[in-house]
mmCIF file of C-alpha atoms in Angstrom:
data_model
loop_
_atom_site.group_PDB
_atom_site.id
_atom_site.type_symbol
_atom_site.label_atom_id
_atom_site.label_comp_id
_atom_site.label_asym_id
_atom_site.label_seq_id
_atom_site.Cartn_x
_atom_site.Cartn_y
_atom_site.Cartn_z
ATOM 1 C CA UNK A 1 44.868 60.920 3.218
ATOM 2 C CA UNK A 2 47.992 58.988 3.074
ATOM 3 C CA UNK A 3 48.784 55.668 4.365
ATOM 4 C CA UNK A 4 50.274 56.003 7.738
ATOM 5 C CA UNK A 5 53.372 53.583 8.213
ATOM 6 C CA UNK A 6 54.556 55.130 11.486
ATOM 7 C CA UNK A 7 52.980 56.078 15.247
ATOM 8 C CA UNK A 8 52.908 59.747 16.266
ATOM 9 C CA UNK A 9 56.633 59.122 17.780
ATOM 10 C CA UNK A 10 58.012 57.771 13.718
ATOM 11 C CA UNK A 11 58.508 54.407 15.133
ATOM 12 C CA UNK A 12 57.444 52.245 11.976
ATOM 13 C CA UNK A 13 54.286 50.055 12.563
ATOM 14 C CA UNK A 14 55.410 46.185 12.786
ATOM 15 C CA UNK A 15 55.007 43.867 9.348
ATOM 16 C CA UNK A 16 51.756 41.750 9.814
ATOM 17 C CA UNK A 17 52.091 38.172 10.990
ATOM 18 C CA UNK A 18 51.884 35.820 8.192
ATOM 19 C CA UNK A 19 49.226 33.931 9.669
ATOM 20 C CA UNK A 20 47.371 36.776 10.048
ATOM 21 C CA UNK A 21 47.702 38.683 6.767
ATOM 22 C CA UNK A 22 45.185 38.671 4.461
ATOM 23 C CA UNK A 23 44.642 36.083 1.884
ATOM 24 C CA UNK A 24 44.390 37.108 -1.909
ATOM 25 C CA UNK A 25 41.048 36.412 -3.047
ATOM 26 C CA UNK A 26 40.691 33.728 -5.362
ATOM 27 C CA UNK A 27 40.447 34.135 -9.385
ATOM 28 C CA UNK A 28 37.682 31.310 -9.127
ATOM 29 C CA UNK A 29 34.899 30.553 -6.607
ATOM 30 C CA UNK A 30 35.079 27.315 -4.621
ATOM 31 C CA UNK A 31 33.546 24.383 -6.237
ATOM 32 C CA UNK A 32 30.391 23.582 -4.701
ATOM 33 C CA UNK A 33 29.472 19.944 -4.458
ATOM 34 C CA UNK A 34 26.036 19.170 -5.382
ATOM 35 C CA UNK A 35 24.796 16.049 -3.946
ATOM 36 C CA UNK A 36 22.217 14.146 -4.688
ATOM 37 C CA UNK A 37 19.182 13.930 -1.929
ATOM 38 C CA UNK A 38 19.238 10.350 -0.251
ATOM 39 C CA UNK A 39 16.080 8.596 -1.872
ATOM 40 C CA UNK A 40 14.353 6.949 1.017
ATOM 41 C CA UNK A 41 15.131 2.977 1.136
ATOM 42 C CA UNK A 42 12.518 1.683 -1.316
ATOM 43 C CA UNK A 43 9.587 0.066 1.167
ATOM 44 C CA UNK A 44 9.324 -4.281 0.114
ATOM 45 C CA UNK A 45 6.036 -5.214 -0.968
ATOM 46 C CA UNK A 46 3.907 -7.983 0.988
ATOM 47 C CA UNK A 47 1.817 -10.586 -1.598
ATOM 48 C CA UNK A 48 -1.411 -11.979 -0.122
ATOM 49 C CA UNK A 49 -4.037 -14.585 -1.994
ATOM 50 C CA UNK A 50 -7.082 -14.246 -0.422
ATOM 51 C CA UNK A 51 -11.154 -15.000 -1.807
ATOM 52 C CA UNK A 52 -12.378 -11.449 -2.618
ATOM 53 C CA UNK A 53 -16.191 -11.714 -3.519
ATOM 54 C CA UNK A 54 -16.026 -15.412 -4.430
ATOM 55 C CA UNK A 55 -13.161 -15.185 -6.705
ATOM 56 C CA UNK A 56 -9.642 -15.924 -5.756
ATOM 57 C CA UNK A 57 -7.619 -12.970 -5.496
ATOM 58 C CA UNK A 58 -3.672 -12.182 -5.038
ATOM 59 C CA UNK A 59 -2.471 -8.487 -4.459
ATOM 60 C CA UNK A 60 0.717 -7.225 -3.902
ATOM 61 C CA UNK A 61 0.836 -4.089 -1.654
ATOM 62 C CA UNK A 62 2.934 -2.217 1.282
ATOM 63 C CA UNK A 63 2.949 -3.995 4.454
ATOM 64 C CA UNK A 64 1.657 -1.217 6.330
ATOM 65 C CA UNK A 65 -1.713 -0.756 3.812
ATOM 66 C CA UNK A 66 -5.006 -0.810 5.555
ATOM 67 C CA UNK A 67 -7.560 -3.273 4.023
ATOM 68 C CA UNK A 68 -9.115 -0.316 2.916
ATOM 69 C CA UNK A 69 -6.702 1.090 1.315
ATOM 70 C CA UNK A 70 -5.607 -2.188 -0.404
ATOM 71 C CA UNK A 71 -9.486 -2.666 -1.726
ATOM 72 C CA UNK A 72 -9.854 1.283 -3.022
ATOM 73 C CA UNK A 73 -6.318 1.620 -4.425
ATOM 74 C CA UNK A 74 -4.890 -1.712 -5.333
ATOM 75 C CA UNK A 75 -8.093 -3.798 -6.291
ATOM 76 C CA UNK A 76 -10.474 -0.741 -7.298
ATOM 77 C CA UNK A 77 -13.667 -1.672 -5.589
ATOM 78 C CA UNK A 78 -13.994 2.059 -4.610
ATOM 79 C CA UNK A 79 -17.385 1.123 -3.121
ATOM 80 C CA UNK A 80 -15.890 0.312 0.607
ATOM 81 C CA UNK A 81 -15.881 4.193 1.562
ATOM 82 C CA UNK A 82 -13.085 6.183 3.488
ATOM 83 C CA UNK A 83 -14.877 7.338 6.798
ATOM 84 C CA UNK A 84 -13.294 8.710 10.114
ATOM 85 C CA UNK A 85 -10.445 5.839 9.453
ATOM 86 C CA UNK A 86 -10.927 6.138 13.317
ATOM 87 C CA UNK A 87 -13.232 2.708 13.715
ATOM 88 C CA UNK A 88 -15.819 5.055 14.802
ATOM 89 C CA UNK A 89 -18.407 5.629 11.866
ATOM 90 C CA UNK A 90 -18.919 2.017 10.434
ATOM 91 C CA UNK A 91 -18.559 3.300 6.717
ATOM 92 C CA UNK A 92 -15.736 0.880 5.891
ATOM 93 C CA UNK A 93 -17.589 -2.054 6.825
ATOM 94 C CA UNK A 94 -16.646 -4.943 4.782
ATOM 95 C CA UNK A 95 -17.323 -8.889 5.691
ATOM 96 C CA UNK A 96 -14.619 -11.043 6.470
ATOM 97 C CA UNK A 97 -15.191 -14.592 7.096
ATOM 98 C CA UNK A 98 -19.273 -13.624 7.537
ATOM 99 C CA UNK A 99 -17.900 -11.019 9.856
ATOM 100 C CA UNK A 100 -18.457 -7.253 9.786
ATOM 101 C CA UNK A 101 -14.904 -5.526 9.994
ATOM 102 C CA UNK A 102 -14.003 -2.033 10.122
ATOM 103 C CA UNK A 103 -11.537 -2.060 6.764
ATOM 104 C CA UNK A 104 -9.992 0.911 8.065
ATOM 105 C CA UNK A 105 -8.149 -0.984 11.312
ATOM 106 C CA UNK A 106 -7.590 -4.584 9.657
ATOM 107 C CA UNK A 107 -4.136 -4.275 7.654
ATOM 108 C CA UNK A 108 -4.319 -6.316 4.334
ATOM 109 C CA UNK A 109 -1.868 -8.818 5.349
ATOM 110 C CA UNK A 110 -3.936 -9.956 8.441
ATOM 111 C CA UNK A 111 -6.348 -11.354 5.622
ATOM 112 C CA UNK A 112 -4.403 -13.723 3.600
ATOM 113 C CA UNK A 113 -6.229 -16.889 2.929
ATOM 114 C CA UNK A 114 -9.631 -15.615 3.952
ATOM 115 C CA UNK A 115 -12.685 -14.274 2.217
ATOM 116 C CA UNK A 116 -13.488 -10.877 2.189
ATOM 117 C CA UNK A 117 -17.102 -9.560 0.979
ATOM 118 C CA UNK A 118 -17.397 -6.044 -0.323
ATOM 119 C CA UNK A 119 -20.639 -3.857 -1.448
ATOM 120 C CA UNK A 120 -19.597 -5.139 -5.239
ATOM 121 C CA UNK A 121 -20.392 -8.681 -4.445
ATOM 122 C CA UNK A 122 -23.769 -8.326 -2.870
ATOM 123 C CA UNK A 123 -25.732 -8.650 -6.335
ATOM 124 C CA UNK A 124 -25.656 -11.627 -7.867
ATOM 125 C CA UNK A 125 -25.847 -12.093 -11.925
ATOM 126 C CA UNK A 126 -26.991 -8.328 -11.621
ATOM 127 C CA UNK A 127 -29.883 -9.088 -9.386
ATOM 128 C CA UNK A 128 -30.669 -6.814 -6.407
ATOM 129 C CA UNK A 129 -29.886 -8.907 -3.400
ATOM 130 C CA UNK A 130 -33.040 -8.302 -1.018
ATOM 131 C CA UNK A 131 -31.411 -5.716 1.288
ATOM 132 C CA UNK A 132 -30.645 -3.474 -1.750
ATOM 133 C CA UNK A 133 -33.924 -3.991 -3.082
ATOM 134 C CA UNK A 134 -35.733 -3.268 0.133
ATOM 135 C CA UNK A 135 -33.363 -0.057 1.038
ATOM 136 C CA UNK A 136 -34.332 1.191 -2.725
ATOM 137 C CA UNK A 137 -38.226 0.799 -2.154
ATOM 138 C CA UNK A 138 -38.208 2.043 1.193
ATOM 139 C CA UNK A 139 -35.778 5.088 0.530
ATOM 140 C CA UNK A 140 -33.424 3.870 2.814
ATOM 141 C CA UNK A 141 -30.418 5.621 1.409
ATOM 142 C CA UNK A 142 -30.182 8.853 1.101
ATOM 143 C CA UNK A 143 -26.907 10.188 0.549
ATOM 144 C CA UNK A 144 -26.312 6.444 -0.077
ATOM 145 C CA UNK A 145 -22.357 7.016 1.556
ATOM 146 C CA UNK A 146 -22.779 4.932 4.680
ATOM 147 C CA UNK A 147 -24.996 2.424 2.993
ATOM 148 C CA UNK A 148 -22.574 0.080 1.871
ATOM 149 C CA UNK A 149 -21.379 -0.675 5.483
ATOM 150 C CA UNK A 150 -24.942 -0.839 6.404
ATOM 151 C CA UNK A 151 -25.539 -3.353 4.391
ATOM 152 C CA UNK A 152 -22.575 -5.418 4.964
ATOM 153 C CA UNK A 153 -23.434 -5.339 8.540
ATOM 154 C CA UNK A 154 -26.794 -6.123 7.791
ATOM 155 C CA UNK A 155 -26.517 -9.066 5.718
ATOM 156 C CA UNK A 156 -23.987 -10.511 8.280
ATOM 157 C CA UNK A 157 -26.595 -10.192 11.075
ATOM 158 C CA UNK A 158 -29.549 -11.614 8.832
ATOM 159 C CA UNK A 159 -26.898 -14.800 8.109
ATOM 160 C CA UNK A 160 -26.902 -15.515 11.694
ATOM 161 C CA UNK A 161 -30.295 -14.630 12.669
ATOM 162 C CA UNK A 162 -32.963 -14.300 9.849
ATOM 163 C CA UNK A 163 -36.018 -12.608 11.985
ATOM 164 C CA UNK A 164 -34.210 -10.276 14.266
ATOM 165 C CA UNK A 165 -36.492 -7.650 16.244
ATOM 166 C CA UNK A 166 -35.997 -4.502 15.841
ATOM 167 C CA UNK A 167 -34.171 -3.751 18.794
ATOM 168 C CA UNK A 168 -31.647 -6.663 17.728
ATOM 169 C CA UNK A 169 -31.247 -4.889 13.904
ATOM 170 C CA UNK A 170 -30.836 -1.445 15.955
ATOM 171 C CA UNK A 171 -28.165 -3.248 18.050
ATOM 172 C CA UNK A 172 -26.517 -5.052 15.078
ATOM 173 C CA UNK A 173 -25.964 -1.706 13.254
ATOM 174 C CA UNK A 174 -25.104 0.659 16.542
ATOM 175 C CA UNK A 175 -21.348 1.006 14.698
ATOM 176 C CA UNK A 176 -22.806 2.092 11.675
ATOM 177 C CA UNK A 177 -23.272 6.100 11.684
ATOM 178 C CA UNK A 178 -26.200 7.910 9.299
ATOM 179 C CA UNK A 179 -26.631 11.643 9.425
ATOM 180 C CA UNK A 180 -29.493 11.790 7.292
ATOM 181 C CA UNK A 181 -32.153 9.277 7.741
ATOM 182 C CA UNK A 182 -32.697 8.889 11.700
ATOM 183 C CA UNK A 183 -32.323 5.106 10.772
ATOM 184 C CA UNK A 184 -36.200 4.695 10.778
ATOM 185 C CA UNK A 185 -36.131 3.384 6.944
ATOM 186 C CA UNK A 186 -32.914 1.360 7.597
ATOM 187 C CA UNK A 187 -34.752 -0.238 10.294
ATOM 188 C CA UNK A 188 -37.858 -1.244 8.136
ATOM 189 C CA UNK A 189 -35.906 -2.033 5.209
ATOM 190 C CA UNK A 190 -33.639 -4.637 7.292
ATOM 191 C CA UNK A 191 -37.405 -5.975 9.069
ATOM 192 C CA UNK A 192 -38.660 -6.293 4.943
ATOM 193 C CA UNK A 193 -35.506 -8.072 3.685
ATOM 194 C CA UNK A 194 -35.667 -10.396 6.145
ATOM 195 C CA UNK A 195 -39.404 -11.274 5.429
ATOM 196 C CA UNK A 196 -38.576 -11.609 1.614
ATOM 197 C CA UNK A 197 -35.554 -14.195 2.559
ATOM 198 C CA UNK A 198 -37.237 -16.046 4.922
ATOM 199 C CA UNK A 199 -39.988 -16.309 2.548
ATOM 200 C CA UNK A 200 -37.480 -17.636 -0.305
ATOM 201 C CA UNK A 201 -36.140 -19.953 2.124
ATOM 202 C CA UNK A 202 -39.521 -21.390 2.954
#
């Protein structure tokens, strides 16, 4: 069918507006820009000397790092475990300044120029120290994850008071969750330790 260029009465349709006419299409497609994604602002690193396990120790690290994280993935002493990172199991124990601390709440930085005690440090010159020895005879760990932390808080309450009762070892490790032993064996193997030092010390 042809163009029409007229209305029914032959009066010729008007010219298009400039403005509105259509505009040839381009021989080439626009040229897209390609930018490059905005790298977020690298994040400063915070140094801290502290005593790790009786040696001196300086680590460089993010300034939001947990002293967990710091002791699994900057230092490598994998034996503090990752828990509930809540403060609600105990597994992260470590000691710092004698003091049981949940690593997963303490940031690194908070522990410059103090000493900090992890599961690696307990032996000394690759002897048991009694706790271990005592947990081993009396099957005290099972799994063996939360024993770290139970030792840690163990050997902190043992330096302040070396013949608790039981009731003050069952306090003294309340923060420190087991799911397989019913803490019976922990109990008894915190009660022999204690015996065995006390007997050293004597």
């Amino acid at each position: 069918m042809p163009h029409r260029t007229s209305d029914v009465a032959g009066r010729p349709f008007p010219a298009p507006s400039p403005s509105l006419a259509p505009s040839p299409r381009a021989a080439h497609p626009p040229r897209v820009s390609h930018l490059t994604p905005l790298e977020p602002p690298a994040r400063a690193k915070v140094h801290a000397a502290f005593t790790l396990n009786g040696e001196p120790v300086e680590a460089a690290f993010a300034p939001n790092k947990t002293l967990l994280e710091v002791l699994r993935e900057d230092l490598a002493l994998t034996g503090t475990k990752h828990g509930c990172e809540l403060g609600e199991c105990g597994v992260c124990t470590v000691l710092v300044d004698g003091e049981p601390v949940l690593s997963c709440l303490a940031l690194a930085v908070q522990c410059e120029g103090r000493r900090i005690d992890t599961i690696e440090g307990m032996a000394e010159g690759g002897v048991l120290h009694p706790l271990q020895q005592a947990f081993a005879e009396l099957g005290a760990a099972q799994c063996g994850y939360c024993t770290p932390g139970i030792l840690l808080a163990a050997q902190a309450l043992l330096a302040k008071n070396p013949r608790p009762t039981r009731a003050e070892i069952a306090d003294a490790l309340a923060g420190n969750l087991c799911r397989c032993t019913g803490y019976l064996k922990i109990h008894e193997a915190v009660e022999r330790a204690a015996g065995w030092l006390e007997g050293a010390r004597g």
